[in-house]
Structures are given as C-alpha cells and as structure tokens.
XYZ file of C-alpha atoms in Angstrom:
736
model
C -57.572 32.423 41.162
C -54.835 32.060 43.781
C -54.591 35.864 44.084
C -58.361 36.095 44.532
C -58.208 33.479 47.286
C -55.484 35.426 49.083
C -57.437 38.672 48.694
C -60.591 36.979 50.007
C -58.644 35.645 53.012
C -57.290 39.126 53.786
C -60.834 40.543 53.660
C -62.002 37.849 56.080
C -59.165 38.636 58.502
C -59.847 42.375 58.370
C -63.561 41.742 58.870
C -62.863 39.507 61.869
C -60.706 42.211 63.451
C -63.333 44.914 62.966
C -65.846 45.115 65.796
C -69.449 46.181 65.322
C -68.906 49.718 66.495
C -66.408 50.398 63.720
C -69.074 50.090 61.029
C -70.391 53.638 60.472
C -74.091 52.706 60.447
C -73.596 50.525 63.515
C -71.738 53.289 65.361
C -74.686 55.621 64.956
C -77.134 52.935 65.982
C -75.140 51.896 69.048
C -74.520 55.520 69.933
C -78.278 56.104 69.958
C -78.818 53.121 72.227
C -76.201 54.340 74.696
C -77.783 57.792 74.695
C -81.165 56.259 75.418
C -79.750 54.241 78.324
C -78.325 57.399 79.862
C -81.577 59.283 79.342
C -83.380 56.439 81.125
C -80.807 56.455 83.933
C -81.399 60.168 84.492
C -85.145 59.554 84.633
C -84.750 56.577 86.972
C -82.480 58.594 89.246
C -85.591 60.498 90.359
C -86.820 57.302 91.992
C -83.653 55.786 93.462
C -83.933 54.637 97.043
C -82.568 57.361 99.315
C -83.604 55.597 102.524
C -80.263 54.237 103.779
C -81.876 52.275 106.615
C -84.066 50.372 104.159
C -80.985 49.635 102.071
C -79.062 47.965 104.882
C -80.960 44.670 104.710
C -80.975 44.777 100.931
C -77.195 45.256 100.779
C -76.670 42.276 103.072
C -78.895 39.860 101.168
C -78.902 40.928 97.509
C -76.038 40.688 95.039
C -77.790 42.091 91.995
C -79.741 45.227 91.222
C -83.467 44.795 90.676
C -86.020 47.517 90.200
C -88.247 47.127 93.304
C -85.317 47.063 95.762
C -83.222 49.680 94.029
C -85.981 52.269 93.917
C -87.765 54.165 96.647
C -90.356 51.855 98.170
C -92.585 54.760 99.177
C -92.755 56.023 95.616
C -92.980 52.486 94.245
C -96.277 51.961 96.056
C -97.868 54.549 93.781
C -99.253 52.578 90.782
C -98.390 55.389 88.351
C -94.795 55.594 89.590
C -94.467 51.803 89.632
C -95.668 51.540 86.022
C -93.302 54.327 84.953
C -90.298 52.775 86.713
C -91.069 49.260 85.456
C -91.484 50.509 81.892
C -88.205 52.452 81.975
C -86.349 49.594 83.645
C -87.618 47.104 81.078
C -86.640 49.397 78.198
C -83.189 49.864 79.728
C -82.659 46.115 80.017
C -83.713 45.641 76.401
C -81.199 48.237 75.194
C -78.454 46.671 77.326
C -79.297 43.205 75.982
C -79.057 44.392 72.374
C -75.666 46.000 72.983
C -74.506 42.913 74.858
C -75.387 40.729 71.876
C -73.171 42.895 69.675
C -70.210 43.274 72.033
C -67.224 41.043 71.391
C -64.736 40.497 74.212
C -62.420 38.889 71.704
C -61.788 42.280 70.124
C -61.506 44.213 73.398
C -58.028 44.253 74.913
C -59.300 44.783 78.460
C -58.376 48.470 78.688
C -60.674 51.425 78.235
C -64.240 51.325 76.966
C -65.667 49.038 74.317
C -66.476 52.284 72.560
C -67.195 55.902 73.492
C -70.322 57.772 72.525
C -71.434 61.399 72.805
C -74.368 62.377 74.981
C -76.739 64.561 72.972
C -79.665 65.427 75.220
C -79.564 68.860 76.874
C -79.018 68.670 80.605
C -80.806 70.382 83.457
C -81.559 74.011 84.118
C -78.591 76.177 85.006
C -78.014 79.757 85.994
C -74.485 81.127 85.906
C -73.356 84.412 87.399
C -71.238 87.075 85.738
C -70.183 89.261 88.638
C -68.129 92.422 89.107
C -66.786 93.439 92.519
C -63.989 95.868 91.665
C -63.686 98.645 89.081
C -60.024 97.739 88.597
C -61.203 94.486 87.065
C -62.048 93.981 83.375
C -60.693 97.316 82.177
C -61.007 97.483 78.398
C -57.320 98.250 77.877
C -56.405 95.118 79.887
C -58.624 92.739 77.945
C -56.889 89.420 77.245
C -57.640 87.761 73.922
C -57.193 84.293 75.459
C -59.478 85.008 78.410
C -63.255 84.940 78.242
C -66.202 83.861 80.303
C -67.034 80.380 78.916
C -70.676 80.186 77.864
C -72.248 76.761 78.383
C -75.723 77.625 77.104
C -75.860 74.819 74.539
C -75.432 72.098 77.166
C -78.584 72.850 79.159
C -82.323 72.714 78.531
C -82.705 76.101 80.230
C -79.635 78.283 80.660
C -79.550 81.835 81.952
C -76.933 84.384 82.909
C -77.393 86.525 85.973
C -75.459 89.784 85.724
C -74.493 91.023 89.188
C -73.034 94.435 89.938
C -71.585 93.896 93.408
C -69.324 96.938 93.400
C -69.225 98.775 96.727
C -71.110 102.050 96.627
C -68.515 104.809 96.803
C -68.691 107.634 99.338
C -70.687 110.548 97.914
C -71.748 113.946 99.295
C -74.992 112.192 100.135
C -73.385 109.114 101.711
C -75.865 109.179 104.569
C -78.803 109.071 102.188
C -79.578 105.419 101.388
C -81.952 106.478 98.650
C -79.049 108.114 96.819
C -77.008 104.927 97.156
C -79.868 102.817 95.820
C -79.987 104.888 92.653
C -76.293 104.541 91.789
C -75.688 102.514 88.629
C -73.375 101.773 85.716
C -74.357 102.140 82.093
C -74.151 98.676 80.552
C -74.551 97.097 77.125
C -74.541 93.414 76.135
C -73.784 92.719 72.450
C -73.986 89.185 71.020
C -73.723 87.593 67.582
C -77.088 85.918 68.172
C -80.302 86.709 69.969
C -80.327 87.811 73.610
C -83.611 87.056 75.376
C -84.512 89.405 78.222
C -87.458 91.001 80.001
C -88.386 94.565 79.100
C -91.086 96.801 80.494
C -92.082 97.633 84.037
C -93.391 95.407 86.867
C -96.580 93.630 85.681
C -96.177 94.826 82.104
C -92.927 93.061 81.282
C -92.529 91.282 77.970
C -89.948 88.874 76.626
C -87.772 90.725 74.137
C -85.227 89.356 71.687
C -82.392 91.235 70.086
C -78.656 91.250 69.596
C -78.146 94.286 71.814
C -79.390 94.799 75.362
C -78.721 98.157 77.031
C -79.617 98.711 80.672
C -78.790 100.630 83.824
C -76.784 98.220 85.955
C -77.557 99.167 89.558
C -75.262 98.408 92.470
C -76.840 95.148 93.549
C -76.060 95.211 97.279
C -77.939 98.499 97.635
C -80.611 98.186 94.965
C -81.353 94.452 94.865
C -81.650 94.529 91.073
C -81.780 91.147 89.302
C -80.635 91.183 85.695
C -81.082 87.873 83.885
C -80.695 87.071 80.222
C -80.973 83.943 78.115
C -79.062 83.253 74.929
C -80.276 81.630 71.740
C -78.375 78.485 70.629
C -76.807 80.446 67.794
C -74.849 82.737 70.125
C -71.112 82.158 69.899
C -69.690 85.317 71.453
C -70.789 88.406 73.373
C -69.315 91.529 74.910
C -70.569 92.980 78.162
C -69.396 96.601 78.334
C -69.996 99.168 81.051
C -68.875 102.503 82.510
C -69.637 104.738 85.487
C -71.749 107.681 84.169
C -70.576 109.848 87.079
C -67.020 109.659 85.715
C -67.049 108.743 82.015
C -69.031 108.924 78.803
C -67.481 105.947 77.021
C -67.162 102.207 77.633
C -64.304 101.710 80.075
C -64.738 98.037 80.965
C -65.333 94.907 78.894
C -66.039 91.266 79.700
C -65.796 88.854 76.794
C -68.207 85.908 76.782
C -67.447 83.111 74.312
C -69.007 79.717 73.672
C -66.824 77.237 75.565
C -66.824 75.021 72.472
C -64.789 77.729 70.741
C -62.376 78.511 73.587
C -61.893 74.911 74.763
C -63.072 72.275 72.246
C -61.977 69.506 74.621
C -64.622 70.710 77.080
C -67.368 69.597 74.685
C -65.748 66.222 74.186
C -65.304 65.575 77.905
C -68.660 66.866 79.117
C -70.511 64.750 76.533
C -68.372 61.635 76.913
C -70.052 58.275 77.497
C -67.786 55.275 77.972
C -69.379 51.898 77.343
C -67.649 49.510 79.735
C -67.491 45.807 79.004
C -68.490 43.750 82.049
C -67.106 40.262 81.436
C -69.195 37.590 83.142
C -67.312 34.361 83.658
C -65.507 32.081 86.059
C -62.764 34.194 87.638
C -62.058 31.560 90.268
C -64.827 32.386 92.703
C -65.361 35.490 94.781
C -61.969 37.208 94.780
C -60.430 40.595 94.030
C -60.020 39.816 90.324
C -63.676 38.887 90.047
C -64.655 42.043 91.946
C -62.561 44.288 89.704
C -63.915 42.941 86.426
C -67.542 42.116 87.184
C -68.640 45.111 89.278
C -71.695 46.892 87.952
C -71.665 50.448 89.288
C -72.474 53.740 87.676
C -70.007 56.559 88.379
C -67.075 54.108 88.104
C -64.798 54.462 85.092
C -63.919 51.645 82.708
C -60.678 49.733 83.406
C -57.609 51.680 82.319
C -53.894 51.504 82.950
C -51.566 54.234 84.149
C -48.026 55.004 83.065
C -46.681 56.036 86.437
C -47.656 56.154 90.102
C -45.709 58.262 92.596
C -46.048 57.747 96.340
C -46.686 61.173 97.928
C -46.670 60.332 101.599
C -43.769 62.750 102.175
C -45.305 66.251 102.578
C -42.571 68.105 100.678
C -42.777 65.635 97.791
C -46.543 66.048 97.782
C -46.336 69.836 97.515
C -43.392 69.753 95.116
C -45.173 67.396 92.711
C -48.122 69.805 92.534
C -45.809 72.710 91.765
C -43.732 70.663 89.326
C -46.832 69.364 87.521
C -48.258 72.868 87.134
C -45.093 74.908 86.494
C -42.608 72.446 85.009
C -40.030 73.406 87.668
C -39.555 72.271 91.281
C -40.385 74.078 94.490
C -37.300 74.952 96.483
C -36.893 72.893 99.637
C -35.832 76.061 101.461
C -39.012 77.914 100.469
C -41.019 74.932 101.661
C -39.178 74.724 104.981
C -39.505 78.496 105.441
C -43.218 78.316 104.592
C -42.749 81.144 102.124
C -46.135 81.817 100.451
C -44.413 83.976 97.840
C -41.906 81.251 96.945
C -40.316 81.757 93.537
C -42.227 79.814 90.862
C -40.531 79.269 87.519
C -43.011 78.937 84.629
C -40.430 78.739 81.823
C -41.226 75.051 81.263
C -44.876 75.184 82.283
C -47.101 72.743 80.388
C -50.266 73.880 78.628
C -53.526 72.502 79.966
C -57.013 72.608 78.517
C -58.647 72.150 81.922
C -57.424 72.055 85.525
C -59.688 70.608 88.200
C -59.281 71.212 91.935
C -61.595 69.820 94.606
C -60.975 69.710 98.330
C -62.609 70.007 101.735
C -60.467 73.129 102.279
C -58.721 75.763 100.188
C -57.033 77.675 102.959
C -55.427 81.102 103.129
C -51.937 79.873 104.015
C -48.713 78.731 102.339
C -50.357 75.749 100.636
C -53.365 77.691 99.348
C -51.359 80.715 98.226
C -48.692 78.770 96.306
C -51.328 76.637 94.583
C -53.459 79.689 93.707
C -50.442 81.434 92.183
C -49.643 78.405 90.027
C -53.274 78.143 88.915
C -53.484 81.830 88.038
C -50.603 81.477 85.596
C -52.664 78.969 83.628
C -55.843 81.032 83.953
C -54.065 83.971 82.333
C -53.305 81.744 79.356
C -56.901 80.667 78.829
C -56.998 77.342 80.683
C -60.397 76.467 82.069
C -59.994 76.340 85.865
C -62.678 74.690 88.006
C -62.523 74.734 91.814
C -64.996 72.846 94.015
C -64.993 73.458 97.776
C -67.713 73.333 100.459
C -69.375 76.554 101.524
C -69.288 75.692 105.238
C -65.511 75.177 105.491
C -64.446 78.399 103.765
C -63.626 81.415 105.923
C -63.544 85.014 104.653
C -59.769 84.829 104.247
C -60.058 81.550 102.332
C -62.574 83.069 99.946
C -60.334 86.076 99.348
C -57.592 83.759 98.053
C -60.016 82.289 95.526
C -61.323 85.770 94.688
C -57.749 86.824 93.939
C -57.306 83.727 91.765
C -60.447 84.608 89.785
C -59.821 88.386 89.643
C -60.108 89.420 85.993
C -60.135 85.734 85.006
C -63.682 84.822 83.883
C -62.414 81.368 82.862
C -61.902 80.581 86.565
C -65.124 79.253 88.037
C -65.530 78.402 91.714
C -68.384 76.324 93.096
C -69.049 76.580 96.797
C -70.691 73.208 97.269
C -73.841 73.542 99.334
C -76.491 70.898 99.758
C -80.037 72.012 99.006
C -82.986 70.086 100.355
C -84.983 68.808 97.392
C -88.446 67.321 97.013
C -86.918 63.821 96.923
C -86.853 63.669 100.743
C -83.158 62.824 100.587
C -82.114 64.788 103.639
C -83.114 67.177 106.397
C -82.526 70.853 107.178
C -79.416 69.829 109.159
C -77.870 68.343 106.042
C -77.534 71.847 104.562
C -74.699 72.341 107.035
C -73.523 68.740 107.394
C -73.085 67.501 103.812
C -69.857 68.614 102.167
C -67.638 67.948 99.185
C -64.982 65.524 100.466
C -63.209 64.651 97.199
C -59.518 65.593 97.168
C -58.254 65.919 93.614
C -55.828 68.175 91.747
C -55.850 67.253 88.066
C -54.518 68.751 84.852
C -55.696 67.650 81.394
C -53.670 68.413 78.263
C -54.875 67.401 74.799
C -51.683 68.658 73.135
C -49.114 66.808 75.249
C -50.520 63.708 76.897
C -47.484 63.270 79.133
C -48.381 66.477 80.971
C -51.782 65.186 82.130
C -51.707 64.276 85.821
C -53.928 63.355 88.745
C -53.126 63.734 92.456
C -55.589 62.165 94.881
C -55.823 60.748 98.377
C -56.613 62.172 101.796
C -54.859 65.554 101.858
C -56.793 68.790 101.823
C -55.439 72.166 100.687
C -54.335 73.368 104.095
C -50.956 73.776 105.818
C -51.845 71.267 108.538
C -51.569 68.487 105.930
C -47.961 69.307 105.037
C -46.344 70.981 108.089
C -45.940 69.240 111.447
C -45.042 72.517 113.208
C -47.480 75.415 113.495
C -46.925 78.234 110.939
C -46.750 81.921 111.838
C -47.786 84.454 109.187
C -47.440 87.821 110.930
C -45.973 89.370 107.805
C -48.942 88.277 105.670
C -52.148 89.763 107.065
C -54.228 88.077 104.348
C -53.135 84.607 105.562
C -54.277 82.705 108.628
C -51.884 83.075 111.521
C -52.225 79.622 113.025
C -49.345 80.269 115.411
C -51.310 82.976 117.234
C -54.426 80.833 117.511
C -56.468 82.238 114.645
C -57.600 78.666 113.928
C -56.969 75.304 115.643
C -53.922 73.535 114.230
C -52.735 69.945 114.357
C -50.677 67.980 111.847
C -52.506 65.400 109.724
C -50.191 62.520 108.844
C -51.667 61.696 105.472
C -51.201 59.848 102.210
C -51.858 60.408 98.511
C -50.542 59.412 95.105
C -49.839 61.037 91.755
C -50.893 59.153 88.639
C -49.918 59.708 85.015
C -51.620 58.208 81.978
C -53.720 60.352 79.661
C -56.626 57.955 78.924
C -57.208 57.450 82.641
C -56.964 61.185 83.381
C -59.387 61.856 80.535
C -61.998 59.485 81.966
C -61.667 60.986 85.466
C -61.891 64.544 84.139
C -65.070 63.649 82.230
C -66.488 62.159 85.412
C -65.739 65.229 87.534
C -67.045 67.680 84.919
C -70.296 65.729 84.810
C -70.571 66.240 88.555
C -69.761 69.932 88.093
C -72.717 70.183 85.688
C -75.172 68.533 88.090
C -78.676 69.843 88.655
C -78.293 72.458 91.418
C -81.599 71.543 93.082
C -81.796 67.738 92.991
C -78.026 67.081 92.609
C -78.815 64.689 89.757
C -75.903 64.230 87.376
C -75.077 61.965 84.499
C -72.831 58.973 84.891
C -70.085 58.920 82.273
C -70.139 55.126 82.003
C -72.620 52.464 80.932
C -71.851 48.840 81.868
C -72.719 46.118 79.354
C -72.444 42.469 80.501
C -70.961 39.920 78.145
C -70.363 36.225 78.724
C -66.619 35.517 78.855
C -65.133 32.208 77.748
C -62.496 30.585 79.924
C -59.737 31.673 77.549
C -60.996 35.263 77.753
C -61.138 35.039 81.551
C -57.549 33.809 81.604
C -56.480 36.663 79.339
C -58.151 39.288 81.540
C -56.859 37.657 84.725
C -53.306 37.862 83.378
C -53.527 41.567 82.444
C -52.459 42.900 85.892
C -49.220 40.957 85.460
C -48.461 43.073 82.386
C -49.475 46.497 83.641
C -51.515 48.069 86.448
C -55.272 48.317 86.065
C -57.231 51.192 87.582
C -60.804 52.447 87.864
C -61.911 55.729 89.407
C -64.943 55.816 91.697
C -67.173 58.859 92.312
C -69.877 58.909 94.981
C -72.745 61.222 95.883
C -74.517 58.800 98.225
C -77.872 60.463 98.812
C -78.273 60.794 95.056
C -76.869 57.526 93.675
C -78.679 55.060 95.944
C -75.645 54.607 98.242
C -73.614 52.772 95.619
C -70.345 53.438 97.473
C -71.591 51.413 100.429
C -72.437 48.463 98.206
C -69.068 48.897 96.468
C -67.297 48.552 99.839
C -69.401 45.556 100.848
C -68.579 43.719 97.630
C -64.929 44.739 97.884
C -64.675 43.400 101.451
C -66.514 40.237 100.377
C -63.812 39.670 97.743
C -61.058 39.367 100.375
C -59.723 35.832 100.840
C -56.655 36.134 103.076
C -55.867 39.676 104.257
C -57.501 43.079 104.559
C -55.525 46.121 105.736
C -57.198 49.464 106.316
C -56.273 52.919 107.603
C -59.060 55.350 108.467
C -59.082 58.262 110.925
C -62.816 57.852 111.536
C -64.214 54.390 112.144
C -67.900 53.631 112.578
C -68.980 51.428 109.685
C -72.617 50.978 108.755
C -74.497 47.839 109.777
C -74.082 46.353 106.290
C -70.330 47.063 106.128
C -69.861 45.683 109.642
C -71.613 42.503 108.508
C -69.218 42.288 105.536
C -66.231 42.567 107.922
C -67.742 39.807 110.060
C -68.107 37.572 107.015
C -64.496 38.227 106.059
C -63.267 37.115 109.486
C -65.467 34.014 109.309
C -63.783 33.117 105.991
C -60.418 33.276 107.702
C -59.409 36.711 106.417
C -56.927 38.488 108.691
C -58.253 42.015 109.160
C -56.126 44.856 110.553
C -57.480 48.376 110.981
C -55.617 51.492 112.095
C -57.712 54.408 113.364
C -57.571 57.271 115.855
C -59.429 57.799 119.108
C -58.131 61.105 120.427
C -59.008 63.799 117.892
C -58.070 66.956 119.814
C -57.243 69.762 117.390
C -59.281 68.243 114.574
C -61.965 70.880 114.834
C -64.612 68.187 115.430
C -66.685 67.999 118.625
C -65.516 65.665 121.386
C -68.350 63.311 120.562
C -66.325 62.220 117.489
C -63.959 60.332 119.818
C -66.835 58.329 121.285
C -68.117 57.701 117.762
C -64.809 56.003 116.935
C -64.955 54.079 120.211
C -68.334 52.648 119.269
C -66.945 51.366 115.956
C -63.909 49.923 117.736
C -65.993 48.175 120.394
C -68.257 46.642 117.739
C -65.336 44.843 116.030
C -62.832 44.389 118.827
C -63.488 40.656 119.279
C -62.797 39.577 115.701
C -60.608 42.302 114.143
C -57.141 43.560 114.989
C -57.695 47.260 115.667
C -54.837 49.663 116.316
C -54.916 53.203 117.654
C -52.618 55.906 116.272
C -50.684 57.042 119.341
C -48.750 60.133 118.242
C -50.316 62.924 120.316
C -48.895 65.576 117.986
C -50.703 64.347 114.882
C -53.814 62.698 113.529
C -53.396 59.759 111.179
C -55.518 60.833 108.200
C -54.608 58.301 105.474
C -57.360 56.313 103.721
C -55.696 53.209 102.284
C -57.289 49.792 101.755
C -55.241 46.784 100.605
C -56.738 43.341 99.985
C -54.870 40.063 99.473
C -51.698 41.904 98.378
C -53.336 42.430 94.973
C -56.004 45.123 95.196
C -55.598 48.613 96.646
C -57.990 51.528 97.035
C -56.563 55.019 97.676
C -59.384 57.404 98.385
C -60.976 60.221 100.365
C -63.323 57.748 102.084
C -63.454 57.408 105.862
C -65.031 54.221 107.180
C -67.802 56.061 108.968
C -71.437 56.568 108.099
C -70.963 60.149 107.011
C -68.838 59.076 104.030
C -71.428 56.555 102.847
C -74.574 58.573 103.522
C -73.783 62.281 103.209
C -70.528 63.466 101.594
C -69.141 63.370 98.069
C -66.223 60.919 97.882
C -63.818 59.553 95.286
C -60.970 57.089 94.961
C -58.703 55.039 92.694
C -59.175 51.261 92.659
C -55.966 49.539 91.496
C -55.579 45.876 90.570
C -51.817 45.360 90.438
C -49.729 43.266 92.796
C -46.566 45.461 92.848
C -48.690 48.547 93.615
C -50.646 46.656 96.282
C -47.398 45.501 97.912
C -46.151 49.117 97.995
C -49.427 50.269 99.561
C -49.242 47.374 102.018
C -45.786 48.560 103.130
C -47.251 52.011 103.781
C -50.075 50.570 105.885
C -47.657 48.438 107.900
C -45.446 51.481 108.403
C -48.439 53.459 109.674
C -49.231 50.546 111.977
C -45.831 50.992 113.630
C -47.188 54.268 115.002
C -50.123 52.505 116.636
C -50.918 50.260 119.591
C -53.171 47.206 119.531
C -56.471 47.862 121.330
C -57.423 44.872 123.469
C -60.162 46.202 125.726
C -63.412 47.992 125.025
C -63.303 51.765 125.190
C -65.612 53.578 127.582
C -68.310 55.768 126.018
C -70.108 58.406 128.045
C -73.826 57.782 128.511
C -74.760 61.179 127.062
C -72.637 60.723 123.939
C -73.888 57.174 123.496
C -77.454 58.455 123.546
C -76.656 61.239 121.075
C -74.899 58.815 118.723
C -77.917 56.518 118.707
C -80.267 59.469 118.169
C -78.246 60.925 115.261
C -77.212 57.522 113.939
C -76.668 58.452 110.302
C -74.563 61.551 110.993
C -71.564 59.717 112.429
C-alpha cells in the first residue's frame, strides 16, 4: 500500500508539471485554435485602419485595441463589412479566451513561447522568376549537387514560375534586322517528377495542359517579349530545366535544378510555418513602468520574450565589419585589409560555419569595399547550398550595386534577391508618390544554423551596407572599375557615425528568422503577411509577477519588433507611445532625423510632466546625406516643437552625421533599432529593432548615448525655418 501511495504521488507530481499543450490530443486542438486565430488575423488585416491621421487621436486616448477604432472607419460604415469584421473579431476573442483558460503561467518559465504551432493554410499568390542572363551560367558540366532553385509551391494558394530568357541577342549576319533578332530562341525542356501545368495552343485557342515534360522554344525575352509561365502540382519534388542554343548545339548544354525547398532545407518549412504563442501576463507590475511595458504589450509582429547568450557592442567600424566576416567565415578580417579598403581582402573559410539560411536586409547594398567583401563571404555559403535571402529597396540600388548582387547570385539559384518596391493596392494605403518614397529600412545580417546553435548570429542597428558607414575618409577605387569611386565624386560621401550590436542565442535568432521569412513571403500586391506570434493574456498572481519581474536580474530579456506601418495599422507608433509612457525617471534618445508624430510628441510631453528627464541627440546640418535641404528644416520643426520641455542636442561634427538609433529608459530598458523618430519611419518604411529588458545592457547603452552626447551642443533657441520649406512640410506632412 505504501508503494502504491508513493507511485500515486509521483503520478500527481508529473501531472502537475505537464501543461495542457503536452497532451497529444490537446496539442492538436490548441494548434487548430492558433491556426484559426492567424487565419482570422489575415482576414482582418484587409480592414485595418491605414489612415494615420485618424489614428492620432485614438493613440492618445485609447490603451486597448477594439474593433471599431482599430479598423478602417470608411470600410466599417458599410453594414456588410461591419458585420464581417464584428463576426471575425468576436470569433477571434472566443478562441483567445479558450486558450487563455488553458494557459498556465506556473508552468511557463518566462522565456520563449507557451508553445509553438505550425501554420497550415496556404498563403497568398506568388510568382517566382527563373532567369538566365549569361550562357556561361548553369552549364551542365558545372552543375552542383548541393545547389538548386528552391521551389516554394506548396506554401502558396497559387504559385507559378515565370521562365525568363534574358540573354543578350548575339551579333548575327542580320544584326540590323530586328525581325531576325525576335526569332532567336533556345530549345528548352522542363522535366518534373509530378505534373507541370502550362498553356498550350495558339492565341485564343490555348488550353491548360498537364504533363511531366514541357518542351518549348525559349525566345530571347528582351527582343521577343515571350512570357513562359508554368504551375506545379503539389506532388512535384524536383525538376530539371535544360536548354541549348540550336544555332550551336544539338544536345542539352545547360541545366538548372529545381527542388522542393522542404527537401533542400527542411528548416525552411519549420521557420516559415512557425507560430509562437506568447503568454501575456496581466498583473500588478508596480504601475506603468518599463517592466510592465515589456511583459504586457499586445502587438503582432513582436516576438515572444527570449534571452540571448551574448551581446557585442559594434560601435567601432572595424569591429562591426570584422564581426560580420568572422561570423560568416570563422576567421577574422585583417586590420590592414580594412585600413587599405581592399575589396579583395583574403577571406579564410577553413573554419566557416554551416548555415541553413542567411538573411540580409539593408537600405543599401553598395558596390564598394563593404558590399564586395560581404558578397564574397555570402557566395561561399551559397556554393554549399545555404539559402541566401537579400532584401533591398529598388530605388536605392544603382546599376553597379545590382551587378554586385548579380555576381553573388550568378549560377546560384539558391540566392534570391528581392528589390523591395511598394505597389499601390486597392486598400487606399498610399499614393503614387509612395512607390518611390517607401523603402525597406531594416538593417539585419543574420545566420541560422540548425546543426550548431552557437554559430547562429544576428547583427542589427543603424548601419547600412555601404562604405560611408565604416570609413570616415573617402575611398578611391580607381583600380576597381566595377566599384563606386567615391573619391572622384561618383556619389556623394559623408561618414555616418553609427551604432549596432551583435547578438547570439539560437532560440532568439530562430524567432527573428521566422519573422523575417514571413515578411519575405508577403503578398506582393497588398503587402499582407502573417505575424509569427499570437498573444494570449493570462491573469498573473503576485508571486508570478514577482518571479517575472526578477527574471532580468538573472539574464537579459529580449523581443524583436518588425514594422510595416501602412499594413499593420501603425503598430510601431503605438509601441513607441506606450514605451515612452512607461518611462518614470529618464529617457535618452539618439536619432539623426527628428520630427515625431503628434501622438508621439504628446507622449514626450506627458513624460516631462511626470518628471522624466528627456535628452535627445539629433542632427540639423545634413549636407552629404543625399537628402534634399528641406530635411534640415524638417528636423528644425521637431526641435522647435520640444525645445521648451526637452533637452535637445545637435551633433556638431561637420565631417560626419550621427546616425545611431538608441533609446534607453530608466537605466533598465533599451531599444536598438533602425527607427528614426520622424514620421517616415512610423508611416511609410519597414523598420525593426531589439527591445532589451536588462539593467547591465541598458547601462552600457546609456554610456554610448552619453558618449554621443559629448559630440553635441545643447540647443537653447528656436531654429529658423524658411517660409517655403515650412509650407512644403505642412503640405506633405506625412512624408517627413
């Protein structure tokens, strides 16, 4: 009997330590609920309020999210839309309530998600391009068994491949005859292990045809304008696209392998389907403070709390560049090569780690020392089958810049480059000007390794991939015609005194990579994309609050924030308002561009009224920045608005622009990001950042801000703004 009692006690203990999600039937049930919440969120995203002016009053007066205010008032007036939104919102709340009733904070240690689920619904429509531009590329004898174009057809509701022959038409005896050029083609054949779906026939008599082989004449697209599109059945796992020039050969000379990405990179499936269910503890965290803000925030596109193993301060430009090289190659970059600005610096890959995926996003990827060294390091991994994803804006990339990325991707179908370009959608979330104004502003270099967690890394902050962010003196590249010769005035050049950090810690890197890949897979028309987190509120007892409050004393806590403001209802702006409202004693901020929105300005005013000491470092004179002179008056307007109640400092070094984006609150909370405190960041551009709750880290970041402040002067009088610029700023209010 005694043994039975002991056994029964053990069973009770084990049962008490096993949360609901660990029961197989419950896992499936909860997983289905989380999937439904994300399906609803994607539907609701069609109706989010994209009118930033209407949101200003709401952000100043409301602390919670409620359907009528959160969604577009113009659409909400339509009874059909209102009924649809209300029904979806009610269903979402019911699913959240059920999960909340099952969540136990007692069994959650405060790090990571309560549990992770897999998103099952197919995403949006997507067309990918398989392109050839050079006959020296994809030769059959050079085919690499580890390299293939990754097919993503099973992730989307409608997926197609566009096959583009962009080879230059060679000189022929009839070079002057355009008709002859238009008829030039390659013989091509696509073989798959499942059905290929394509159009056959002529003009109005085309029919959909299915088969495992598709043979066609592949015309030179720039001359002929041919559009070859195919779809693939879900059963397709691998294909071969073979081709040859019939003027020169009679056999297949070139081959491009296409393989289901789930086979080449299984981690891709895991990350692109990942849903993290974040616990949102609701309790008494001692009032409105940074701890309360960190734990109780309720934002999509913000990862669950994690810790990191290591944070390295990368303010020093050489250290910044060296850590990128070291992280990617396993060996350091020579200080001499850095000082000499040698784009062909020796890179030692003997100790190079193996990555599943490498992510790079930046405002620039320039044809210079920085861009060339990084591209060379990335190509090494591409040759070994790593999935490489590069995200840069279309409008910032010159022809030389694009050639660097073309070299990186040459013969490497596993390298995919997105030139971010805003498209005006039916949601009335922008104007024709926004096609040129809205850019990708996230600055991240990240490597993810499933085989050796210690190799995973994330570098983020304010620096772009351009020499002006690492060299104070102007580079000359006369010997390298494919690089920009800044020294001879090919492009404006000024040094950006910047800041960023490197973070290590695999679970955190994994959550950020999932977040960025979700953005990569966004709908190309509406920009809708799936959040990788779902927040579930749960009442926290005082003992649980004390336990969570004490966690930052044991290790640093971090969350990563992703923003696409015109899509997500301007959540980043509300995030900043709530973050500023959490300040109780001190707020330190560096930002090169300073013109906060009305709602953020009101939050700064409230902070000062509470007795918070606010110090802001910015820049007025922006000569060499490549921005119009009006940008200086834009900063002056922001300065004049807050001059009476905030200590504002101007960066005075005429040879550089202070470009760091650091926010430190109450010596406990820090935010290192790409975000400028101007309206563009909160209304137009993609942004990201790392929110860290950890006093030692905050004190280190505070030292950096105070050191930056040494390079500034206190502004005590209002700055003069020209009448013309003042009028233009008021007219184009949201663009600055």
